[in-house]
mmCIF file of C-alpha atoms in Angstrom:
data_model
loop_
_atom_site.group_PDB
_atom_site.id
_atom_site.type_symbol
_atom_site.label_atom_id
_atom_site.label_comp_id
_atom_site.label_asym_id
_atom_site.label_seq_id
_atom_site.Cartn_x
_atom_site.Cartn_y
_atom_site.Cartn_z
ATOM 1 C CA MET A 1 -37.739 -83.831 -49.810
ATOM 2 C CA SER A 2 -36.279 -80.018 -49.754
ATOM 3 C CA LEU A 3 -36.311 -77.089 -47.382
ATOM 4 C CA ARG A 4 -37.216 -73.961 -49.072
ATOM 5 C CA PRO A 5 -35.199 -71.389 -47.041
ATOM 6 C CA CYS A 6 -36.879 -68.861 -45.421
ATOM 7 C CA LYS A 7 -36.411 -64.745 -45.974
ATOM 8 C CA VAL A 8 -33.441 -63.028 -44.100
ATOM 9 C CA ALA A 9 -35.380 -60.712 -41.591
ATOM 10 C CA PRO A 10 -34.333 -56.712 -41.449
ATOM 11 C CA GLU A 11 -31.222 -55.597 -39.603
ATOM 12 C CA ALA A 12 -33.314 -53.185 -37.770
ATOM 13 C CA TRP A 13 -34.374 -56.542 -35.449
ATOM 14 C CA PRO A 14 -30.936 -58.576 -35.558
ATOM 15 C CA GLU A 15 -31.878 -59.256 -32.081
ATOM 16 C CA ALA A 16 -35.113 -60.409 -32.142
ATOM 17 C CA GLU A 17 -34.877 -62.806 -36.015
ATOM 18 C CA ALA A 18 -31.497 -64.013 -35.939
ATOM 19 C CA PRO A 19 -32.639 -67.790 -33.487
ATOM 20 C CA ALA A 20 -36.041 -67.174 -36.468
ATOM 21 C CA GLU A 21 -33.707 -67.049 -38.910
ATOM 22 C CA ARG A 22 -30.853 -70.411 -36.564
ATOM 23 C CA GLU A 23 -34.176 -72.336 -35.519
ATOM 24 C CA PRO A 24 -35.786 -73.410 -39.287
ATOM 25 C CA ARG A 25 -31.927 -75.232 -40.865
ATOM 26 C CA SER A 26 -31.579 -76.310 -37.325
ATOM 27 C CA GLU A 27 -35.222 -78.121 -37.619
ATOM 28 C CA ALA A 28 -33.926 -79.060 -41.447
ATOM 29 C CA ARG A 29 -30.509 -80.973 -39.738
ATOM 30 C CA ARG A 30 -33.098 -83.014 -36.825
ATOM 31 C CA GLU A 31 -36.318 -83.217 -39.397
ATOM 32 C CA PRO A 32 -36.703 -87.115 -38.700
ATOM 33 C CA THR A 33 -37.866 -88.477 -41.910
ATOM 34 C CA SER A 34 -40.852 -90.184 -40.454
ATOM 35 C CA GLY A 35 -42.444 -90.390 -37.666
ATOM 36 C CA PRO A 36 -45.628 -89.330 -36.065
ATOM 37 C CA GLY A 37 -43.699 -85.572 -34.938
ATOM 38 C CA SER A 38 -42.842 -84.861 -37.998
ATOM 39 C CA GLU A 39 -46.235 -84.274 -39.155
ATOM 40 C CA LEU A 40 -46.215 -81.679 -35.717
ATOM 41 C CA LEU A 41 -43.394 -79.833 -37.151
ATOM 42 C CA ARG A 42 -44.226 -79.516 -40.621
ATOM 43 C CA ALA A 43 -46.956 -78.309 -39.194
ATOM 44 C CA SER A 44 -44.875 -75.712 -36.643
ATOM 45 C CA LYS A 45 -42.695 -74.537 -39.676
ATOM 46 C CA HIS A 46 -45.663 -73.381 -42.228
ATOM 47 C CA GLU A 47 -46.986 -71.609 -39.256
ATOM 48 C CA SER A 48 -43.202 -69.022 -39.145
ATOM 49 C CA GLU A 49 -42.963 -68.942 -42.741
ATOM 50 C CA GLN A 50 -47.178 -67.411 -43.150
ATOM 51 C CA PHE A 51 -46.194 -65.864 -40.209
ATOM 52 C CA PHE A 52 -42.798 -64.027 -42.152
ATOM 53 C CA SER A 53 -44.303 -63.911 -45.593
ATOM 54 C CA GLY A 54 -46.811 -61.938 -44.153
ATOM 55 C CA ARG A 55 -45.067 -59.153 -42.608
ATOM 56 C CA GLN A 56 -44.506 -56.341 -44.945
ATOM 57 C CA GLU A 57 -40.453 -56.014 -45.085
ATOM 58 C CA PRO A 58 -39.112 -52.600 -44.059
ATOM 59 C CA GLU A 59 -37.207 -50.631 -47.287
ATOM 60 C CA MET A 60 -34.212 -50.901 -46.753
ATOM 61 C CA THR A 61 -32.145 -47.359 -47.138
ATOM 62 C CA TRP A 62 -27.965 -46.262 -46.975
ATOM 63 C CA ALA A 63 -29.952 -43.087 -44.431
ATOM 64 C CA SER A 64 -30.786 -46.196 -41.583
ATOM 65 C CA GLY A 65 -27.415 -47.313 -41.576
ATOM 66 C CA GLN A 66 -28.884 -50.922 -43.838
ATOM 67 C CA LEU A 67 -27.585 -50.594 -47.234
ATOM 68 C CA PRO A 68 -23.365 -49.297 -47.950
ATOM 69 C CA GLU A 69 -23.432 -44.843 -48.380
ATOM 70 C CA PRO A 70 -23.511 -44.663 -51.649
ATOM 71 C CA ALA A 71 -19.998 -42.383 -52.807
ATOM 72 C CA GLY A 72 -19.827 -39.287 -52.559
ATOM 73 C CA ALA A 73 -23.041 -38.780 -50.522
ATOM 74 C CA PRO A 74 -22.469 -35.968 -47.824
ATOM 75 C CA HIS A 75 -21.994 -37.010 -43.836
ATOM 76 C CA SER A 76 -24.631 -35.745 -42.665
ATOM 77 C CA HIS A 77 -26.644 -37.653 -40.621
ATOM 78 C CA PRO A 78 -23.939 -40.396 -38.296
ATOM 79 C CA VAL A 79 -25.183 -43.705 -38.081
ATOM 80 C CA SER A 80 -25.105 -45.592 -34.928
ATOM 81 C CA VAL A 81 -23.436 -49.266 -34.148
ATOM 82 C CA ARG A 82 -26.967 -50.951 -33.735
ATOM 83 C CA GLY A 83 -28.244 -49.867 -37.230
ATOM 84 C CA ASP A 84 -30.708 -46.982 -36.325
ATOM 85 C CA SER A 85 -31.187 -43.650 -37.656
ATOM 86 C CA SER A 86 -30.314 -40.487 -35.686
ATOM 87 C CA LEU A 87 -31.809 -37.676 -34.683
ATOM 88 C CA PRO A 88 -31.900 -34.619 -36.869
ATOM 89 C CA ALA A 89 -29.794 -31.625 -34.551
ATOM 90 C CA SER A 90 -31.707 -28.641 -33.630
ATOM 91 C CA PRO A 91 -32.316 -25.540 -34.573
ATOM 92 C CA SER A 92 -30.605 -24.392 -31.948
ATOM 93 C CA GLU A 93 -27.806 -25.852 -32.652
ATOM 94 C CA ASN A 94 -27.247 -25.536 -36.032
ATOM 95 C CA GLN A 95 -27.561 -21.564 -35.246
ATOM 96 C CA VAL A 96 -25.348 -21.880 -32.873
ATOM 97 C CA SER A 97 -22.165 -24.029 -35.371
ATOM 98 C CA GLU A 98 -22.618 -21.570 -38.035
ATOM 99 C CA ARG A 99 -22.906 -18.147 -35.491
ATOM 100 C CA PRO A 100 -19.021 -16.388 -36.312
ATOM 101 C CA ARG A 101 -16.750 -16.640 -33.335
ATOM 102 C CA CYS A 102 -15.685 -13.468 -31.918
ATOM 103 C CA HIS A 103 -11.925 -13.155 -32.291
ATOM 104 C CA THR A 104 -10.860 -10.817 -29.042
ATOM 105 C CA ASP A 105 -6.434 -11.396 -30.234
ATOM 106 C CA CYS A 106 -6.769 -7.301 -31.885
ATOM 107 C CA LEU A 107 -4.334 -6.286 -28.850
ATOM 108 C CA GLU A 108 -2.478 -9.276 -28.655
ATOM 109 C CA ALA A 109 -1.659 -9.964 -31.822
ATOM 110 C CA PRO A 110 0.279 -6.376 -32.646
ATOM 111 C CA LEU A 111 1.956 -5.616 -29.373
ATOM 112 C CA SER A 112 2.981 -9.853 -29.514
ATOM 113 C CA CYS A 113 3.913 -8.959 -32.943
ATOM 114 C CA LEU A 114 5.662 -5.437 -32.230
ATOM 115 C CA PHE A 115 8.030 -7.155 -29.159
ATOM 116 C CA ARG A 116 8.701 -9.399 -31.514
ATOM 117 C CA ARG A 117 10.779 -7.373 -33.610
ATOM 118 C CA LEU A 118 11.611 -5.198 -30.716
ATOM 119 C CA GLY A 119 13.278 -8.490 -29.408
ATOM 120 C CA CYS A 120 14.763 -8.832 -33.439
ATOM 121 C CA GLU A 121 16.187 -5.948 -33.527
ATOM 122 C CA VAL A 122 18.256 -5.775 -30.191
ATOM 123 C CA GLY A 123 19.223 -9.415 -30.255
ATOM 124 C CA ALA A 124 20.987 -7.740 -34.157
ATOM 125 C CA HIS A 125 21.903 -4.268 -32.530
ATOM 126 C CA PRO A 126 23.130 -5.040 -28.953
ATOM 127 C CA TRP A 127 25.339 -3.148 -28.181
ATOM 128 C CA ILE A 128 23.152 0.586 -29.033
ATOM 129 C CA PHE A 129 20.170 -0.386 -26.647
ATOM 130 C CA LEU A 130 23.101 -0.838 -24.615
ATOM 131 C CA LEU A 131 24.974 2.598 -24.599
ATOM 132 C CA VAL A 132 22.304 4.341 -25.855
ATOM 133 C CA PRO A 133 20.365 4.466 -22.609
ATOM 134 C CA MET A 134 23.164 5.577 -20.165
ATOM 135 C CA VAL A 135 24.165 8.493 -22.849
ATOM 136 C CA LEU A 136 20.409 10.066 -22.720
ATOM 137 C CA THR A 137 20.815 9.290 -19.280
ATOM 138 C CA ALA A 138 24.177 11.371 -18.442
ATOM 139 C CA THR A 139 23.181 13.767 -20.767
ATOM 140 C CA LEU A 140 20.033 13.771 -19.176
ATOM 141 C CA GLY A 141 21.191 14.378 -15.321
ATOM 142 C CA THR A 142 23.392 17.432 -15.934
ATOM 143 C CA GLY A 143 20.541 19.314 -15.026
ATOM 144 C CA LEU A 144 20.782 18.302 -11.206
ATOM 145 C CA ILE A 145 23.347 20.370 -11.236
ATOM 146 C CA TYR A 146 21.100 24.020 -11.686
ATOM 147 C CA LEU A 147 18.151 22.644 -9.082
ATOM 148 C CA PRO A 148 18.810 25.973 -6.113
ATOM 149 C CA LYS A 149 20.274 23.859 -2.491
ATOM 150 C CA ASP A 150 19.524 27.310 -0.533
ATOM 151 C CA VAL A 151 15.902 26.761 -1.295
ATOM 152 C CA GLU A 152 13.931 24.373 1.246
ATOM 153 C CA GLU A 153 11.274 22.483 0.803
ATOM 154 C CA ASN A 154 8.279 23.068 1.320
ATOM 155 C CA LEU A 155 6.341 19.930 2.777
ATOM 156 C CA GLU A 156 2.943 21.217 3.001
ATOM 157 C CA GLU A 157 2.570 22.832 -0.310
ATOM 158 C CA GLN A 158 5.441 20.432 -2.246
ATOM 159 C CA TYR A 159 3.124 16.912 -1.571
ATOM 160 C CA THR A 160 0.173 17.231 -0.091
ATOM 161 C CA PRO A 161 -2.937 17.068 -1.782
ATOM 162 C CA ILE A 162 -4.553 20.887 -2.707
ATOM 163 C CA GLY A 163 -8.526 21.403 -1.204
ATOM 164 C CA SER A 164 -7.482 18.081 0.746
ATOM 165 C CA PRO A 165 -10.139 17.233 3.887
ATOM 166 C CA ALA A 166 -7.297 17.516 6.169
ATOM 167 C CA LYS A 167 -5.639 21.018 5.525
ATOM 168 C CA ALA A 168 -9.891 21.490 5.919
ATOM 169 C CA LYS A 169 -9.333 19.380 9.108
ATOM 170 C CA ARG A 170 -6.875 22.376 9.951
ATOM 171 C CA ARG A 171 -8.429 25.735 9.000
ATOM 172 C CA PHE A 172 -11.634 24.425 11.467
ATOM 173 C CA VAL A 173 -8.389 23.552 14.677
ATOM 174 C CA GLN A 174 -7.308 26.711 13.316
ATOM 175 C CA GLU A 175 -10.244 29.310 13.807
ATOM 176 C CA ARG A 176 -10.936 27.802 17.510
ATOM 177 C CA PHE A 177 -7.661 26.902 18.771
ATOM 178 C CA THR A 178 -6.171 31.351 18.515
ATOM 179 C CA ALA A 179 -2.587 31.577 18.912
ATOM 180 C CA ASN A 180 -1.067 34.448 19.166
ATOM 181 C CA ASP A 181 3.081 33.839 18.620
ATOM 182 C CA SER A 182 3.554 37.203 19.226
ATOM 183 C CA TYR A 183 1.187 37.153 22.698
ATOM 184 C CA ARG A 184 0.359 34.334 23.652
ATOM 185 C CA PHE A 185 2.442 31.982 22.580
ATOM 186 C CA SER A 186 0.770 28.411 23.206
ATOM 187 C CA ILE A 187 2.912 25.437 22.125
ATOM 188 C CA SER A 188 -0.234 22.745 22.339
ATOM 189 C CA ARG A 189 -2.260 25.480 21.022
ATOM 190 C CA LYS A 190 -0.457 24.777 17.650
ATOM 191 C CA SER A 191 -1.729 23.453 14.913
ATOM 192 C CA THR A 192 1.009 23.377 11.562
ATOM 193 C CA GLU A 193 4.719 22.871 12.341
ATOM 194 C CA VAL A 194 7.221 25.228 14.433
ATOM 195 C CA ASN A 195 10.452 25.793 14.150
ATOM 196 C CA PHE A 196 12.840 25.941 16.827
ATOM 197 C CA ALA A 197 16.168 25.223 18.520
ATOM 198 C CA CYS A 198 16.636 23.232 21.254
ATOM 199 C CA ILE A 199 20.309 22.396 23.885
ATOM 200 C CA ARG A 200 20.987 18.940 26.450
ATOM 201 C CA ALA A 201 22.499 19.963 28.812
ATOM 202 C CA VAL A 202 23.854 16.919 30.924
ATOM 203 C CA SER A 203 25.456 17.058 34.368
ATOM 204 C CA ASN A 204 28.708 15.357 34.961
ATOM 205 C CA THR A 205 27.530 14.639 38.833
ATOM 206 C CA THR A 206 24.465 13.164 39.941
ATOM 207 C CA SER A 207 22.024 15.932 40.128
ATOM 208 C CA LEU A 208 22.292 19.290 38.650
ATOM 209 C CA LEU A 209 19.878 20.985 41.637
ATOM 210 C CA GLU A 210 22.831 22.681 41.793
ATOM 211 C CA PRO A 211 23.939 26.633 41.789
ATOM 212 C CA ALA A 212 27.390 25.849 40.022
ATOM 213 C CA ILE A 213 26.157 23.667 37.210
ATOM 214 C CA LEU A 214 23.061 26.181 36.895
ATOM 215 C CA SER A 215 24.838 28.661 35.936
ATOM 216 C CA GLU A 216 27.685 27.231 33.801
ATOM 217 C CA VAL A 217 23.298 25.762 32.318
ATOM 218 C CA SER A 218 22.798 29.774 32.356
ATOM 219 C CA LYS A 219 25.891 30.782 30.161
ATOM 220 C CA VAL A 220 25.062 28.429 27.607
ATOM 221 C CA ASP A 221 21.550 29.863 27.539
ATOM 222 C CA ASP A 222 23.390 33.872 27.099
ATOM 223 C CA VAL A 223 25.270 32.558 24.363
ATOM 224 C CA ILE A 224 22.240 30.798 22.998
ATOM 225 C CA GLN A 225 20.379 34.469 22.891
ATOM 226 C CA ASP A 226 22.725 36.768 21.585
ATOM 227 C CA LEU A 227 23.462 35.202 18.911
ATOM 228 C CA TYR A 228 21.815 37.199 15.395
ATOM 229 C CA ALA A 229 21.568 36.252 11.696
ATOM 230 C CA MET A 230 22.048 38.123 9.074
ATOM 231 C CA GLY A 231 19.050 39.275 6.583
ATOM 232 C CA GLU A 232 19.080 40.657 3.883
ATOM 233 C CA ASN A 233 20.826 44.722 2.694
ATOM 234 C CA GLY A 234 22.634 43.434 6.007
ATOM 235 C CA THR A 235 20.271 44.200 8.779
ATOM 236 C CA GLN A 236 21.039 42.009 11.785
ATOM 237 C CA ILE A 237 17.937 39.387 12.863
ATOM 238 C CA HIS A 238 18.079 39.089 17.092
ATOM 239 C CA TYR A 239 16.921 35.754 19.189
ATOM 240 C CA ASN A 240 14.058 39.105 20.054
ATOM 241 C CA GLN A 241 13.176 40.048 16.853
ATOM 242 C CA VAL A 242 12.426 36.272 16.381
ATOM 243 C CA CYS A 243 11.430 34.640 19.597
ATOM 244 C CA ALA A 244 7.525 33.509 20.634
ATOM 245 C CA LYS A 245 6.439 35.632 23.015
ATOM 246 C CA HIS A 246 4.493 34.961 26.071
ATOM 247 C CA GLN A 247 3.158 38.993 27.212
ATOM 248 C CA GLY A 248 5.336 41.128 25.326
ATOM 249 C CA LEU A 249 8.857 38.970 26.747
ATOM 250 C CA CYS A 250 10.663 35.659 24.933
ATOM 251 C CA VAL A 251 9.299 32.232 26.313
ATOM 252 C CA SER A 252 11.362 31.109 28.666
ATOM 253 C CA SER A 253 13.839 28.026 27.569
ATOM 254 C CA ASN A 254 13.722 26.279 30.221
ATOM 255 C CA PRO A 255 11.070 27.177 32.771
ATOM 256 C CA LEU A 256 13.029 25.650 36.108
ATOM 257 C CA LEU A 257 16.845 27.562 34.919
ATOM 258 C CA TYR A 258 13.963 30.597 34.437
ATOM 259 C CA ALA A 259 12.818 30.266 37.741
ATOM 260 C CA TRP A 260 16.481 29.764 39.361
ATOM 261 C CA GLN A 261 17.744 33.473 36.696
ATOM 262 C CA MET A 262 15.615 35.706 38.864
ATOM 263 C CA ASN A 263 15.842 34.478 41.958
ATOM 264 C CA ARG A 264 19.546 33.053 42.641
ATOM 265 C CA HIS A 265 18.609 32.254 46.204
ATOM 266 C CA LEU A 266 16.271 29.256 44.787
ATOM 267 C CA ASP A 267 15.783 26.251 47.926
ATOM 268 C CA LEU A 268 16.435 23.878 44.995
ATOM 269 C CA ARG A 269 16.083 21.183 48.047
ATOM 270 C CA ASN A 270 12.231 21.652 47.847
ATOM 271 C CA VAL A 271 10.951 22.100 44.026
ATOM 272 C CA THR A 272 7.977 18.529 42.740
ATOM 273 C CA PHE A 273 7.414 17.305 40.262
ATOM 274 C CA PRO A 274 5.970 16.798 37.605
ATOM 275 C CA ILE A 275 4.129 20.145 38.886
ATOM 276 C CA TYR A 276 6.309 23.244 40.371
ATOM 277 C CA ASN A 277 4.388 25.244 42.162
ATOM 278 C CA HIS A 278 6.593 28.874 41.953
ATOM 279 C CA THR A 279 5.628 31.808 43.829
ATOM 280 C CA GLY A 280 1.586 30.840 43.664
ATOM 281 C CA GLN A 281 2.053 29.803 39.385
ATOM 282 C CA PRO A 282 2.129 25.920 38.820
ATOM 283 C CA ILE A 283 5.316 24.730 36.045
ATOM 284 C CA TYR A 284 5.415 21.761 34.733
ATOM 285 C CA LEU A 285 9.047 20.449 34.655
ATOM 286 C CA ALA A 286 8.077 17.148 32.852
ATOM 287 C CA GLY A 287 9.162 17.998 29.673
ATOM 288 C CA THR A 288 11.826 20.015 30.970
ATOM 289 C CA ILE A 289 13.675 17.758 33.318
ATOM 290 C CA GLY A 290 14.956 13.784 32.875
ATOM 291 C CA GLY A 291 17.090 11.715 35.093
ATOM 292 C CA THR A 292 15.240 12.139 37.295
ATOM 293 C CA PHE A 293 14.776 10.694 41.226
ATOM 294 C CA LEU A 294 11.660 11.444 43.423
ATOM 295 C CA GLY A 295 11.463 11.125 46.888
ATOM 296 C CA GLU A 296 8.307 11.741 49.508
ATOM 297 C CA ARG A 297 5.495 12.040 48.056
ATOM 298 C CA MET A 298 3.880 16.326 48.013
ATOM 299 C CA GLY A 299 -0.029 15.998 47.853
ATOM 300 C CA MET A 300 -0.328 14.504 43.646
ATOM 301 C CA ASN A 301 3.346 15.920 42.861
ATOM 302 C CA GLN A 302 6.873 14.895 44.531
ATOM 303 C CA LEU A 303 10.205 15.707 45.554
ATOM 304 C CA LEU A 304 12.616 16.093 42.703
ATOM 305 C CA LEU A 305 16.095 15.119 44.932
ATOM 306 C CA GLU A 306 17.415 14.624 41.871
ATOM 307 C CA ALA A 307 18.251 15.162 38.425
ATOM 308 C CA LYS A 308 20.124 14.775 35.381
ATOM 309 C CA ALA A 309 19.566 16.699 32.561
ATOM 310 C CA MET A 310 17.680 19.576 31.581
ATOM 311 C CA ARG A 311 16.243 20.463 28.493
ATOM 312 C CA LEU A 312 16.888 24.141 26.811
ATOM 313 C CA LEU A 313 13.311 24.469 24.280
ATOM 314 C CA TYR A 314 14.391 27.672 21.748
ATOM 315 C CA TYR A 315 10.842 28.214 19.941
ATOM 316 C CA LEU A 316 10.094 30.532 17.568
ATOM 317 C CA LYS A 317 7.822 32.980 15.269
ATOM 318 C CA THR A 318 5.963 31.377 12.306
ATOM 319 C CA GLU A 319 2.221 32.909 12.771
ATOM 320 C CA ASP A 320 3.595 34.928 9.535
ATOM 321 C CA GLU A 321 5.422 34.688 6.249
ATOM 322 C CA GLU A 322 8.088 37.356 7.383
ATOM 323 C CA ASP A 323 8.375 36.042 10.700
ATOM 324 C CA ASN A 324 8.891 32.584 9.211
ATOM 325 C CA GLU A 325 11.119 33.198 7.393
ATOM 326 C CA HIS A 326 14.006 35.010 9.827
ATOM 327 C CA SER A 327 13.331 32.665 12.265
ATOM 328 C CA LYS A 328 14.568 30.159 9.530
ATOM 329 C CA LYS A 329 17.581 31.824 8.698
ATOM 330 C CA TRP A 330 18.079 32.738 12.119
ATOM 331 C CA LEU A 331 17.660 29.319 12.961
ATOM 332 C CA THR A 332 20.790 28.379 10.447
ATOM 333 C CA HIS A 333 22.565 30.437 11.611
ATOM 334 C CA PHE A 334 22.058 28.329 15.077
ATOM 335 C CA LEU A 335 23.192 26.084 13.644
ATOM 336 C CA ASN A 336 25.825 26.506 11.821
ATOM 337 C CA GLN A 337 27.280 28.245 14.616
ATOM 338 C CA PHE A 338 26.672 25.888 17.766
ATOM 339 C CA SER A 339 29.850 23.923 16.752
ATOM 340 C CA ASN A 340 31.942 26.959 17.468
ATOM 341 C CA ILE A 341 29.534 27.571 20.099
ATOM 342 C CA GLU A 342 30.763 24.452 21.527
ATOM 343 C CA LYS A 343 34.185 24.642 21.568
ATOM 344 C CA SER A 344 34.628 28.771 22.968
ATOM 345 C CA LEU A 345 33.265 27.580 26.017
ATOM 346 C CA VAL A 346 34.872 25.067 28.407
ATOM 347 C CA TRP A 347 32.721 23.652 30.494
ATOM 348 C CA LYS A 348 33.873 21.652 34.062
ATOM 349 C CA ARG A 349 30.292 20.166 34.636
ATOM 350 C CA ILE A 350 28.061 19.735 32.305
ATOM 351 C CA GLN A 351 28.110 18.362 29.047
ATOM 352 C CA VAL A 352 26.433 20.540 26.168
ATOM 353 C CA SER A 353 24.563 18.741 22.963
ATOM 354 C CA GLY A 354 22.366 20.306 20.676
ATOM 355 C CA GLY A 355 19.711 20.497 17.738
#
């Protein structure tokens, strides 16, 4: 008895139909020739054939992956491993893939080409690129010899911006804290640079609070105030013309030295520090006396026993432009002549340095 082979199930259901395909063949090999169970097997086989013959076979096309793709056909849809047809691409994905890309090398590309050419030129002619900058620098550098040497730089005009907030704040201070260099000079009220000369006198002994030592310091003070500079048209610029004044007199270079010059019999053993009350007028000594050794307390001050050094400060006018120019000329002359002053005067008890 020959068995009719069953139809091959479509590949769309490989897992469900593969066992059904193998089952009839195994039954056919193990089907007994006779017996009571053979009829049951034939009946079940007949029902299964009727079931598969009644099902409508799906259409097999190359798009579903069940048939080989014809030659020359475009690969529009990917084929899944299990044979399932892939979903079509969404319209948004098609728009993204079809959108033109934005090129951002509009600046990088020409620069890269330019530097590539420059590198080729440098490599081909290295000596030109080495010698030309050196010759050009040396040629243009000769113009520095024509710069004025005697003109002093004005840091405020050359290095500060015009209309800056700092200048506006300084004008505010100048309007409310006025200072008159010709009559009521006060260094604490100045908001601009002040021209001044400074000399430091140091005693060779433990203290300069002695009449002999103060006498040598007073000679130095007299020599400095006798200096004069030459102005335009041969005019002389004396210290008393350019010095900052208080109530018509030049501001003293050192208040303690000035007090001793006014009274040579001043008792130097009763000087207090930092404030000394001289003839009812307090004198502040902290900024002009150094190397101090203090004794017993007298009120808010202490008795000044020793002082090693003394500073002499010569303040000059800077309020008017003309006075400022004269002050600078006198100050320049002082700096040029100070070394000659040190050589001309012989000091036995002090050492002097200036600047």
